[in-house]
GROMACS .gro file of C-alpha atoms in nm:
model
  403
    1MET     CA    1 -17.664  13.204  -7.502
    2GLY     CA    2 -17.539  13.511  -7.317
    3ALA     CA    3 -17.654  13.630  -6.978
    4SER     CA    4 -18.027  13.661  -6.918
    5THR     CA    5 -18.194  13.996  -6.857
    6THR     CA    6 -18.225  13.906  -6.490
    7THR     CA    7 -17.856  13.820  -6.459
    8ARG     CA    8 -17.755  14.139  -6.635
    9THR     CA    9 -17.975  14.338  -6.401
   10LEU     CA   10 -17.819  14.174  -6.096
   11ARG     CA   11 -17.474  14.243  -6.237
   12THR     CA   12 -17.560  14.609  -6.294
   13LEU     CA   13 -17.694  14.643  -5.941
   14ALA     CA   14 -17.383  14.476  -5.798
   15ALA     CA   15 -17.162  14.718  -5.989
   16ALA     CA   16 -17.359  15.013  -5.858
   17VAL     CA   17 -17.329  14.894  -5.499
   18CYS     CA   18 -16.955  14.836  -5.538
   19GLY     CA   19 -16.888  15.172  -5.698
   20GLY     CA   20 -17.021  15.157  -6.052
   21THR     CA   21 -16.714  15.022  -6.232
   22LEU     CA   22 -16.609  14.691  -6.381
   23VAL     CA   23 -16.315  14.677  -6.144
   24ALA     CA   24 -16.544  14.721  -5.846
   25LEU     CA   25 -16.780  14.458  -5.982
   26ALA     CA   26 -16.506  14.197  -5.995
   27ALA     CA   27 -16.383  14.284  -5.648
   28CYS     CA   28 -16.733  14.217  -5.519
   29GLY     CA   29 -16.721  13.879  -5.694
   30GLY     CA   30 -16.984  13.888  -5.971
   31GLY     CA   31 -17.197  13.591  -6.063
   32THR     CA   32 -17.533  13.498  -5.919
   33ALA     CA   33 -17.643  13.590  -5.571
   34SER     CA   34 -17.690  13.246  -5.416
   35SER     CA   35 -17.433  12.975  -5.350
   36GLY     CA   36 -17.494  12.611  -5.425
   37GLU     CA   37 -17.457  12.325  -5.180
   38GLY     CA   38 -17.095  12.273  -5.278
   39GLY     CA   39 -16.986  12.630  -5.219
   40THR     CA   40 -16.791  12.865  -5.444
   41ILE     CA   41 -16.540  12.818  -5.724
   42VAL     CA   42 -16.305  13.116  -5.746
   43ILE     CA   43 -16.149  13.201  -6.082
   44GLY     CA   44 -15.863  13.447  -6.038
   45TYR     CA   45 -15.757  13.725  -6.272
   46SER     CA   46 -15.460  13.959  -6.254
   47GLY     CA   47 -15.452  14.216  -6.533
   48PRO     CA   48 -15.414  14.586  -6.612
   49LEU     CA   49 -15.727  14.755  -6.480
   50SER     CA   50 -15.573  15.102  -6.457
   51GLY     CA   51 -15.315  15.293  -6.656
   52GLY     CA   52 -15.253  15.288  -7.029
   53ALA     CA   53 -15.356  14.925  -7.080
   54ALA     CA   54 -15.676  14.947  -6.874
   55ALA     CA   55 -15.909  14.913  -7.175
   56TYR     CA   56 -15.737  14.587  -7.268
   57GLY     CA   57 -15.758  14.454  -6.913
   58GLU     CA   58 -16.121  14.555  -6.867
   59ASN     CA   59 -16.221  14.393  -7.197
   60ILE     CA   60 -16.077  14.066  -7.074
   61GLN     CA   61 -16.254  14.108  -6.741
   62VAL     CA   62 -16.587  14.151  -6.920
   63GLY     CA   63 -16.535  13.831  -7.119
   64MET     CA   64 -16.450  13.638  -6.804
   65GLN     CA   65 -16.747  13.776  -6.616
   66MET     CA   66 -16.979  13.686  -6.904
   67ALA     CA   67 -16.854  13.327  -6.879
   68VAL     CA   68 -16.903  13.323  -6.502
   69ASP     CA   69 -17.260  13.450  -6.534
   70ASP     CA   70 -17.347  13.202  -6.807
   71LEU     CA   71 -17.193  12.911  -6.617
   72ASN     CA   72 -17.395  13.000  -6.310
   73GLU     CA   73 -17.713  13.008  -6.521
   74LEU     CA   74 -17.640  12.661  -6.655
   75GLY     CA   75 -17.536  12.526  -6.315
   76VAL     CA   76 -17.203  12.377  -6.212
   77THR     CA   77 -17.176  12.041  -6.037
   78VAL     CA   78 -16.843  11.899  -5.921
   79ASP     CA   79 -16.824  11.560  -5.750
   80GLY     CA   80 -17.191  11.578  -5.661
   81GLY     CA   81 -17.181  11.928  -5.514
   82GLU     CA   82 -17.346  12.231  -5.671
   83TYR     CA   83 -17.119  12.533  -5.702
   84THR     CA   84 -17.141  12.902  -5.778
   85VAL     CA   85 -16.854  13.041  -5.986
   86GLU     CA   86 -16.703  13.374  -5.882
   87LEU     CA   87 -16.448  13.597  -6.054
   88ASN     CA   88 -16.192  13.768  -5.831
   89SER     CA   89 -15.983  14.032  -6.008
   90LEU     CA   90 -15.676  14.230  -5.905
   91ASP     CA   91 -15.510  14.519  -6.088
   92ASP     CA   92 -15.146  14.463  -6.181
   93MET     CA   93 -15.103  14.775  -6.398
   94TYR     CA   94 -14.923  14.553  -6.654
   95GLN     CA   95 -14.634  14.503  -6.410
   96PRO     CA   96 -14.484  14.149  -6.400
   97ASN     CA   97 -14.389  14.154  -6.031
   98THR     CA   98 -14.732  14.283  -5.933
   99ALA     CA   99 -14.895  14.011  -6.142
  100ALA     CA  100 -14.696  13.745  -5.956
  101THR     CA  101 -14.786  13.896  -5.617
  102ASN     CA  102 -15.152  13.910  -5.719
  103ALA     CA  103 -15.148  13.550  -5.836
  104GLN     CA  104 -14.999  13.434  -5.508
  105ARG     CA  105 -15.263  13.626  -5.314
  106LEU     CA  106 -15.546  13.485  -5.528
  107ALA     CA  107 -15.415  13.131  -5.480
  108GLU     CA  108 -15.338  13.148  -5.109
  109GLN     CA  109 -15.605  13.385  -4.976
  110ASP     CA  110 -15.891  13.330  -5.222
  111ASP     CA  111 -15.826  12.961  -5.295
  112ALA     CA  112 -15.827  13.016  -5.670
  113ALA     CA  113 -15.707  12.698  -5.841
  114VAL     CA  114 -15.712  12.869  -6.184
  115ILE     CA  115 -15.569  13.219  -6.237
  116PHE     CA  116 -15.552  13.409  -6.566
  117VAL     CA  117 -15.280  13.661  -6.655
  118PRO     CA  118 -15.291  13.840  -6.994
  119HIS     CA  119 -14.936  13.965  -7.052
  120SER     CA  120 -14.611  13.782  -7.118
  121GLY     CA  121 -14.403  13.940  -6.839
  122GLY     CA  122 -14.667  13.867  -6.576
  123ILE     CA  123 -14.713  13.514  -6.704
  124GLN     CA  124 -14.343  13.435  -6.681
  125ALA     CA  125 -14.327  13.585  -6.332
  126ALA     CA  126 -14.627  13.377  -6.223
  127GLN     CA  127 -14.468  13.064  -6.367
  128GLU     CA  128 -14.194  13.098  -6.107
  129LEU     CA  129 -14.459  13.051  -5.836
  130ASN     CA  130 -14.737  12.831  -5.961
  131SER     CA  131 -14.580  12.487  -5.928
  132GLY     CA  132 -14.412  12.556  -5.594
  133ARG     CA  133 -14.566  12.668  -5.268
  134SER     CA  134 -14.858  12.845  -5.441
  135GLU     CA  135 -14.998  12.584  -5.675
  136PHE     CA  136 -15.245  12.702  -5.937
  137LEU     CA  137 -15.324  12.644  -6.302
  138LEU     CA  138 -15.206  12.950  -6.495
  139GLY     CA  139 -15.433  13.067  -6.777
  140ALA     CA  140 -15.169  13.235  -6.993
  141TYR     CA  141 -15.304  13.483  -7.245
  142SER     CA  142 -15.012  13.578  -7.466
  143SER     CA  143 -14.901  13.449  -7.806
  144ASP     CA  144 -14.534  13.464  -7.699
  145PRO     CA  145 -14.390  13.114  -7.759
  146ALA     CA  146 -14.146  13.164  -7.471
  147ILE     CA  147 -14.436  13.085  -7.236
  148LEU     CA  148 -14.423  12.720  -7.338
  149GLU     CA  149 -14.046  12.697  -7.341
  150THR     CA  150 -14.039  12.697  -6.959
  151ASP     CA  151 -14.194  12.347  -6.948
  152ASN     CA  152 -14.419  12.465  -6.668
  153PRO     CA  153 -14.654  12.175  -6.584
  154LEU     CA  154 -14.937  12.403  -6.467
  155THR     CA  155 -14.964  12.641  -6.763
  156MET     CA  156 -15.256  12.657  -7.006
  157MET     CA  157 -15.160  12.883  -7.300
  158VAL     CA  158 -15.478  13.026  -7.450
  159PRO     CA  159 -15.406  13.201  -7.787
  160PRO     CA  160 -15.212  13.068  -8.087
  161SER     CA  161 -14.835  13.124  -8.086
  162PHE     CA  162 -14.729  13.417  -8.299
  163LYS     CA  163 -14.469  13.188  -8.459
  164SER     CA  164 -14.761  13.038  -8.652
  165TYR     CA  165 -14.840  13.358  -8.838
  166SER     CA  166 -14.517  13.475  -9.002
  167ALA     CA  167 -14.487  13.222  -9.285
  168PRO     CA  168 -14.850  13.226  -9.406
  169PHE     CA  169 -14.871  13.606  -9.371
  170VAL     CA  170 -14.561  13.652  -9.585
  171GLU     CA  171 -14.669  13.385  -9.836
  172LYS     CA  172 -14.998  13.568  -9.892
  173LEU     CA  173 -14.841  13.908  -9.959
  174LYS     CA  174 -14.507  13.811 -10.117
  175THR     CA  175 -14.646  13.775 -10.470
  176ASP     CA  176 -14.475  13.834 -10.805
  177GLY     CA  177 -14.325  14.182 -10.823
  178VAL     CA  178 -14.354  14.237 -10.446
  179GLU     CA  179 -14.000  14.268 -10.316
  180LYS     CA  180 -13.956  14.531 -10.042
  181LEU     CA  181 -14.076  14.502  -9.681
  182GLY     CA  182 -14.093  14.816  -9.465
  183LEU     CA  183 -14.078  14.783  -9.086
  184LEU     CA  184 -14.300  14.995  -8.860
  185GLY     CA  185 -14.366  14.754  -8.575
  186THR     CA  186 -14.390  14.841  -8.209
  187ALA     CA  187 -14.055  14.875  -8.031
  188SER     CA  188 -14.155  14.652  -7.738
  189GLU     CA  189 -13.973  14.322  -7.681
  190TYR     CA  190 -14.283  14.144  -7.809
  191GLY     CA  191 -14.293  14.362  -8.119
  192GLN     CA  192 -13.926  14.312  -8.190
  193SER     CA  193 -13.966  13.934  -8.171
  194TRP     CA  194 -14.239  13.965  -8.432
  195THR     CA  195 -14.019  14.194  -8.643
  196SER     CA  196 -13.735  13.943  -8.640
  197LEU     CA  197 -13.962  13.653  -8.739
  198VAL     CA  198 -14.124  13.842  -9.026
  199SER     CA  199 -13.792  13.978  -9.150
  200GLU     CA  200 -13.633  13.634  -9.153
  201GLU     CA  201 -13.932  13.486  -9.334
  202TRP     CA  202 -13.938  13.767  -9.591
  203GLU     CA  203 -13.569  13.723  -9.666
  204SER     CA  204 -13.609  13.345  -9.690
  205GLN     CA  205 -13.851  13.411  -9.975
  206ASP     CA  206 -13.591  13.625 -10.155
  207GLY     CA  207 -13.737  13.957 -10.047
  208GLU     CA  208 -13.558  14.272  -9.933
  209VAL     CA  209 -13.609  14.399  -9.579
  210LEU     CA  210 -13.579  14.776  -9.549
  211THR     CA  211 -13.473  14.998  -9.257
  212ASP     CA  212 -13.629  14.918  -8.922
  213ASN     CA  213 -13.835  15.223  -8.823
  214SER     CA  214 -14.001  15.061  -8.520
  215ILE     CA  215 -14.194  15.299  -8.293
  216ASP     CA  216 -14.269  15.300  -7.922
  217TYR     CA  217 -14.647  15.285  -7.967
  218SER     CA  218 -14.703  15.369  -7.601
  219THR     CA  219 -14.525  15.706  -7.610
  220VAL     CA  220 -14.514  15.832  -7.970
  221SER     CA  221 -14.824  16.007  -8.102
  222ASP     CA  222 -14.687  16.181  -8.412
  223PHE     CA  223 -14.631  15.907  -8.668
  224ALA     CA  224 -14.565  16.129  -8.969
  225GLY     CA  225 -14.185  16.112  -8.942
  226PRO     CA  226 -14.140  15.734  -8.910
  227VAL     CA  227 -14.400  15.675  -9.181
  228SER     CA  228 -14.230  15.923  -9.414
  229ARG     CA  229 -13.890  15.758  -9.361
  230THR     CA  230 -14.040  15.418  -9.434
  231LEU     CA  231 -14.218  15.533  -9.750
  232SER     CA  232 -13.903  15.702  -9.880
  233GLU     CA  233 -13.764  15.352  -9.947
  234GLU     CA  234 -14.075  15.262 -10.152
  235PRO     CA  235 -14.191  14.945  -9.972
  236ASP     CA  236 -14.436  14.708 -10.137
  237VAL     CA  237 -14.557  14.579  -9.798
  238ILE     CA  238 -14.538  14.739  -9.454
  239PHE     CA  239 -14.517  14.531  -9.137
  240LEU     CA  240 -14.666  14.700  -8.832
  241GLY     CA  241 -14.874  14.637  -8.525
  242GLY     CA  242 -14.919  14.699  -8.157
  243PRO     CA  243 -15.236  14.814  -7.980
  244SER     CA  244 -15.518  14.865  -8.229
  245GLN     CA  245 -15.557  15.243  -8.197
  246PRO     CA  246 -15.200  15.351  -8.279
  247THR     CA  247 -15.177  15.079  -8.544
  248ALA     CA  248 -15.484  15.222  -8.716
  249LEU     CA  249 -15.347  15.575  -8.695
  250ILE     CA  250 -15.016  15.467  -8.851
  251ILE     CA  251 -15.207  15.301  -9.134
  252GLU     CA  252 -15.410  15.619  -9.180
  253GLU     CA  253 -15.092  15.826  -9.191
  254ALA     CA  254 -14.938  15.596  -9.451
  255ARG     CA  255 -15.248  15.612  -9.670
  256GLY     CA  256 -15.256  15.988  -9.627
  257GLN     CA  257 -14.897  16.007  -9.751
  258GLY     CA  258 -14.993  15.817 -10.063
  259TYR     CA  259 -14.906  15.456  -9.977
  260GLU     CA  260 -15.111  15.210 -10.181
  261GLY     CA  261 -14.942  14.883 -10.084
  262SER     CA  262 -15.028  14.607  -9.839
  263PHE     CA  263 -15.005  14.586  -9.461
  264LEU     CA  264 -14.887  14.282  -9.266
  265ILE     CA  265 -15.037  14.329  -8.920
  266MET     CA  266 -14.917  14.150  -8.607
  267ASP     CA  267 -15.173  13.974  -8.389
  268GLN     CA  268 -15.197  14.239  -8.116
  269ALA     CA  269 -15.391  14.473  -8.345
  270LYS     CA  270 -15.747  14.372  -8.438
  271PHE     CA  271 -15.934  14.467  -8.755
  272GLU     CA  272 -16.263  14.525  -8.574
  273GLU     CA  273 -16.098  14.765  -8.328
  274MET     CA  274 -15.895  14.946  -8.592
  275GLU     CA  275 -16.217  15.025  -8.778
  276LEU     CA  276 -16.307  15.256  -8.488
  277PHE     CA  277 -16.003  15.478  -8.544
  278THR     CA  278 -15.967  15.507  -8.921
  279ASP     CA  279 -16.173  15.480  -9.237
  280PRO     CA  280 -16.216  15.102  -9.279
  281GLU     CA  281 -16.112  15.134  -9.643
  282ASN     CA  282 -15.762  15.220  -9.521
  283LEU     CA  283 -15.740  14.864  -9.387
  284ASN     CA  284 -15.799  14.702  -9.725
  285ASP     CA  285 -15.524  14.482  -9.871
  286SER     CA  286 -15.405  14.374  -9.526
  287ILE     CA  287 -15.354  14.045  -9.347
  288GLY     CA  288 -15.413  13.989  -8.975
  289VAL     CA  289 -15.613  13.784  -8.726
  290VAL     CA  290 -15.976  13.689  -8.786
  291PRO     CA  291 -16.235  13.929  -8.637
  292VAL     CA  292 -16.450  13.755  -8.378
  293ARG     CA  293 -16.772  13.847  -8.558
  294GLU     CA  294 -16.653  13.652  -8.866
  295TYR     CA  295 -16.638  13.316  -8.687
  296GLU     CA  296 -16.912  13.062  -8.754
  297ASP     CA  297 -16.890  12.878  -8.422
  298PRO     CA  298 -17.228  12.789  -8.266
  299GLY     CA  299 -17.215  13.057  -7.997
  300THR     CA  300 -17.053  13.342  -8.191
  301GLU     CA  301 -17.358  13.545  -8.293
  302ALA     CA  302 -17.521  13.536  -7.949
  303PHE     CA  303 -17.190  13.612  -7.776
  304VAL     CA  304 -17.119  13.914  -7.996
  305SER     CA  305 -17.473  14.044  -7.937
  306ALA     CA  306 -17.447  13.993  -7.560
  307PHE     CA  307 -17.116  14.179  -7.544
  308ASP     CA  308 -17.252  14.459  -7.758
  309GLU     CA  309 -17.545  14.499  -7.519
  310LEU     CA  310 -17.318  14.503  -7.213
  311VAL     CA  311 -17.098  14.783  -7.352
  312ASP     CA  312 -17.383  14.970  -7.525
  313GLY     CA  313 -17.212  14.926  -7.860
  314ALA     CA  314 -16.910  15.130  -7.749
  315ARG     CA  315 -16.655  14.874  -7.873
  316PRO     CA  316 -16.648  14.537  -8.049
  317ALA     CA  317 -16.584  14.198  -7.897
  318THR     CA  318 -16.226  14.102  -7.982
  319SER     CA  319 -16.037  13.778  -7.938
  320GLU     CA  320 -15.913  13.889  -7.595
  321VAL     CA  321 -16.277  13.889  -7.484
  322SER     CA  322 -16.388  13.575  -7.666
  323LEU     CA  323 -16.089  13.353  -7.585
  324HIS     CA  324 -16.116  13.431  -7.213
  325TYR     CA  325 -16.489  13.361  -7.229
  326GLN     CA  326 -16.414  13.021  -7.380
  327SER     CA  327 -16.122  12.931  -7.156
  328VAL     CA  328 -16.301  13.015  -6.829
  329ALA     CA  329 -16.580  12.778  -6.935
  330LEU     CA  330 -16.324  12.514  -7.030
  331SER     CA  331 -16.148  12.548  -6.694
  332VAL     CA  332 -16.469  12.495  -6.501
  333LYS     CA  333 -16.568  12.199  -6.717
  334ALA     CA  334 -16.224  12.050  -6.646
  335MET     CA  335 -16.305  12.077  -6.274
  336GLU     CA  336 -16.629  11.888  -6.335
  337VAL     CA  337 -16.445  11.619  -6.534
  338ALA     CA  338 -16.165  11.592  -6.276
  339GLY     CA  339 -16.407  11.591  -5.984
  340THR     CA  340 -16.212  11.861  -5.798
  341ILE     CA  341 -16.208  12.239  -5.764
  342ASP     CA  342 -15.877  12.265  -5.579
  343ASP     CA  343 -15.629  12.026  -5.745
  344PRO     CA  344 -15.462  12.228  -6.023
  345GLN     CA  345 -15.275  11.932  -6.169
  346ALA     CA  346 -15.591  11.720  -6.191
  347ILE     CA  347 -15.773  12.012  -6.352
  348ARG     CA  348 -15.490  12.058  -6.601
  349ASP     CA  349 -15.490  11.686  -6.684
  350ALA     CA  350 -15.866  11.695  -6.752
  351ILE     CA  351 -15.862  11.983  -7.002
  352GLY     CA  352 -15.832  11.757  -7.307
  353ASP     CA  353 -16.135  11.549  -7.211
  354ALA     CA  354 -16.326  11.858  -7.097
  355ALA     CA  355 -16.285  12.035  -7.433
  356GLY     CA  356 -16.531  11.796  -7.596
  357GLN     CA  357 -16.792  11.848  -7.324
  358VAL     CA  358 -16.819  12.228  -7.297
  359ASP     CA  359 -17.162  12.361  -7.390
  360GLU     CA  360 -17.171  12.494  -7.748
  361GLN     CA  361 -17.275  12.840  -7.632
  362PHE     CA  362 -16.913  12.888  -7.523
  363HIS     CA  363 -16.782  12.797  -7.869
  364VAL     CA  364 -16.737  13.146  -8.007
  365SER     CA  365 -16.401  13.194  -8.183
  366GLY     CA  366 -16.223  12.873  -8.271
  367PHE     CA  367 -16.294  12.667  -7.961
  368PRO     CA  368 -16.003  12.436  -7.864
  369THR     CA  369 -16.011  12.094  -8.023
  370GLU     CA  370 -15.691  11.978  -7.853
  371VAL     CA  371 -15.444  12.063  -7.579
  372THR     CA  372 -15.079  11.984  -7.642
  373ASP     CA  373 -14.847  11.817  -7.393
  374ALA     CA  374 -14.706  12.162  -7.320
  375GLY     CA  375 -15.051  12.291  -7.226
  376HIS     CA  376 -15.131  12.487  -7.543
  377LEU     CA  377 -15.497  12.513  -7.642
  378ARG     CA  378 -15.539  12.466  -8.018
  379ASN     CA  379 -15.817  12.467  -8.274
  380GLU     CA  380 -15.764  12.243  -8.576
  381ASP     CA  381 -15.935  12.494  -8.808
  382PHE     CA  382 -15.693  12.778  -8.729
  383GLN     CA  383 -15.716  13.062  -8.983
  384ALA     CA  384 -15.593  13.411  -9.068
  385ALA     CA  385 -15.791  13.691  -9.234
  386TYR     CA  386 -15.694  13.876  -9.552
  387ARG     CA  387 -15.900  14.191  -9.605
  388ASN     CA  388 -15.909  14.238  -9.981
  389SER     CA  389 -15.935  14.556 -10.191
  390ASP     CA  390 -16.316  14.544 -10.162
  391GLY     CA  391 -16.306  14.527  -9.782
  392GLU     CA  392 -16.418  14.164  -9.776
  393TYR     CA  393 -16.243  13.898  -9.572
  394GLU     CA  394 -16.077  13.594  -9.723
  395PHE     CA  395 -15.978  13.323  -9.475
  396LEU     CA  396 -15.651  13.133  -9.500
  397PRO     CA  397 -15.582  12.806  -9.317
  398ILE     CA  398 -15.275  12.812  -9.090
  399GLU     CA  399 -15.069  12.529  -8.946
  400HIS     CA  400 -14.983  12.567  -8.579
  401ALA     CA  401 -14.613  12.610  -8.511
  402GLU     CA  402 -14.450  12.346  -8.295
  403ASP     CA  403 -14.451  12.426  -7.923
   0.00000   0.00000   0.00000
């Protein structure tokens, strides 16, 4: 699985010609050098490729480009024509209006029938466009359930809804003698939605929710004060989460101040990333999302190795990378099944049938086994990860929340 040495070399040379960056590579339209008889399939991407969220956006871009390269190695045939897949990326700096403008440009100028956006605000802005004049299938990467509440007929929601996590996360940690929940989540709208869900679930199980000490993870760097205020109420469990780096530093601060309890970590933060920023032992006795490397899907090991080689071991492959890798492959297979590269509705309608035909090398982190009527990709073996006191992962089955 993974890109061949030759493909990686071509990709490196293309990046050098374009300016030596991942952003430049995408602008040049990665993939293989030659075009098949059918022409080119453009997959669009609007994401944060500069600013504070650039690392997140570039990780996603790498996963998408890996899928494009691997698809081109395997060969893509739609309605008898052979096609080369190309990734066209635009920077939206995490701004919803810019994401919508980018999506319109990718659809109308680049003829992208499928466009991915990895943040809730940009997704909802793009949903106002994609079933009107600028038709395109929207690959929505956010766990915000509001994405599906719009009843947009051309949306494909990629990750699980965060509504699915609150009950099983609380059930795992709300054991006998565990009563108090401290709140240190991110102050963003997304984080506050999570905070409300977890608080309601904790109280429904007869627990006490303490003072909300949510933090703006994007601007605050000194976490000692909020952590100290939270610990002064003697919580048994602390809810927190946002980007992995500040989440890890808050955990480190809490451990440093003597906290020995559990952490309930929202899905934005990833165990494998947090390990880069704190002693991994600080993460013990915590529940969160499953690290990609822990999956046993057929393509996982090769995918993780290929990503590690591409980034020279600088960072781990997370679910943002792996789920985009999978969903790009699924989108292209849906084109093959539908027999069209430019009819978004036909492509959307073919996703369910296509899911059972995607090559196993793209099955890396809970590959979709179904797509709901609302367009939500789901894996029937959905799980969470509890990192126990020995630093070993225990996996808990989770039921998907209703769309």
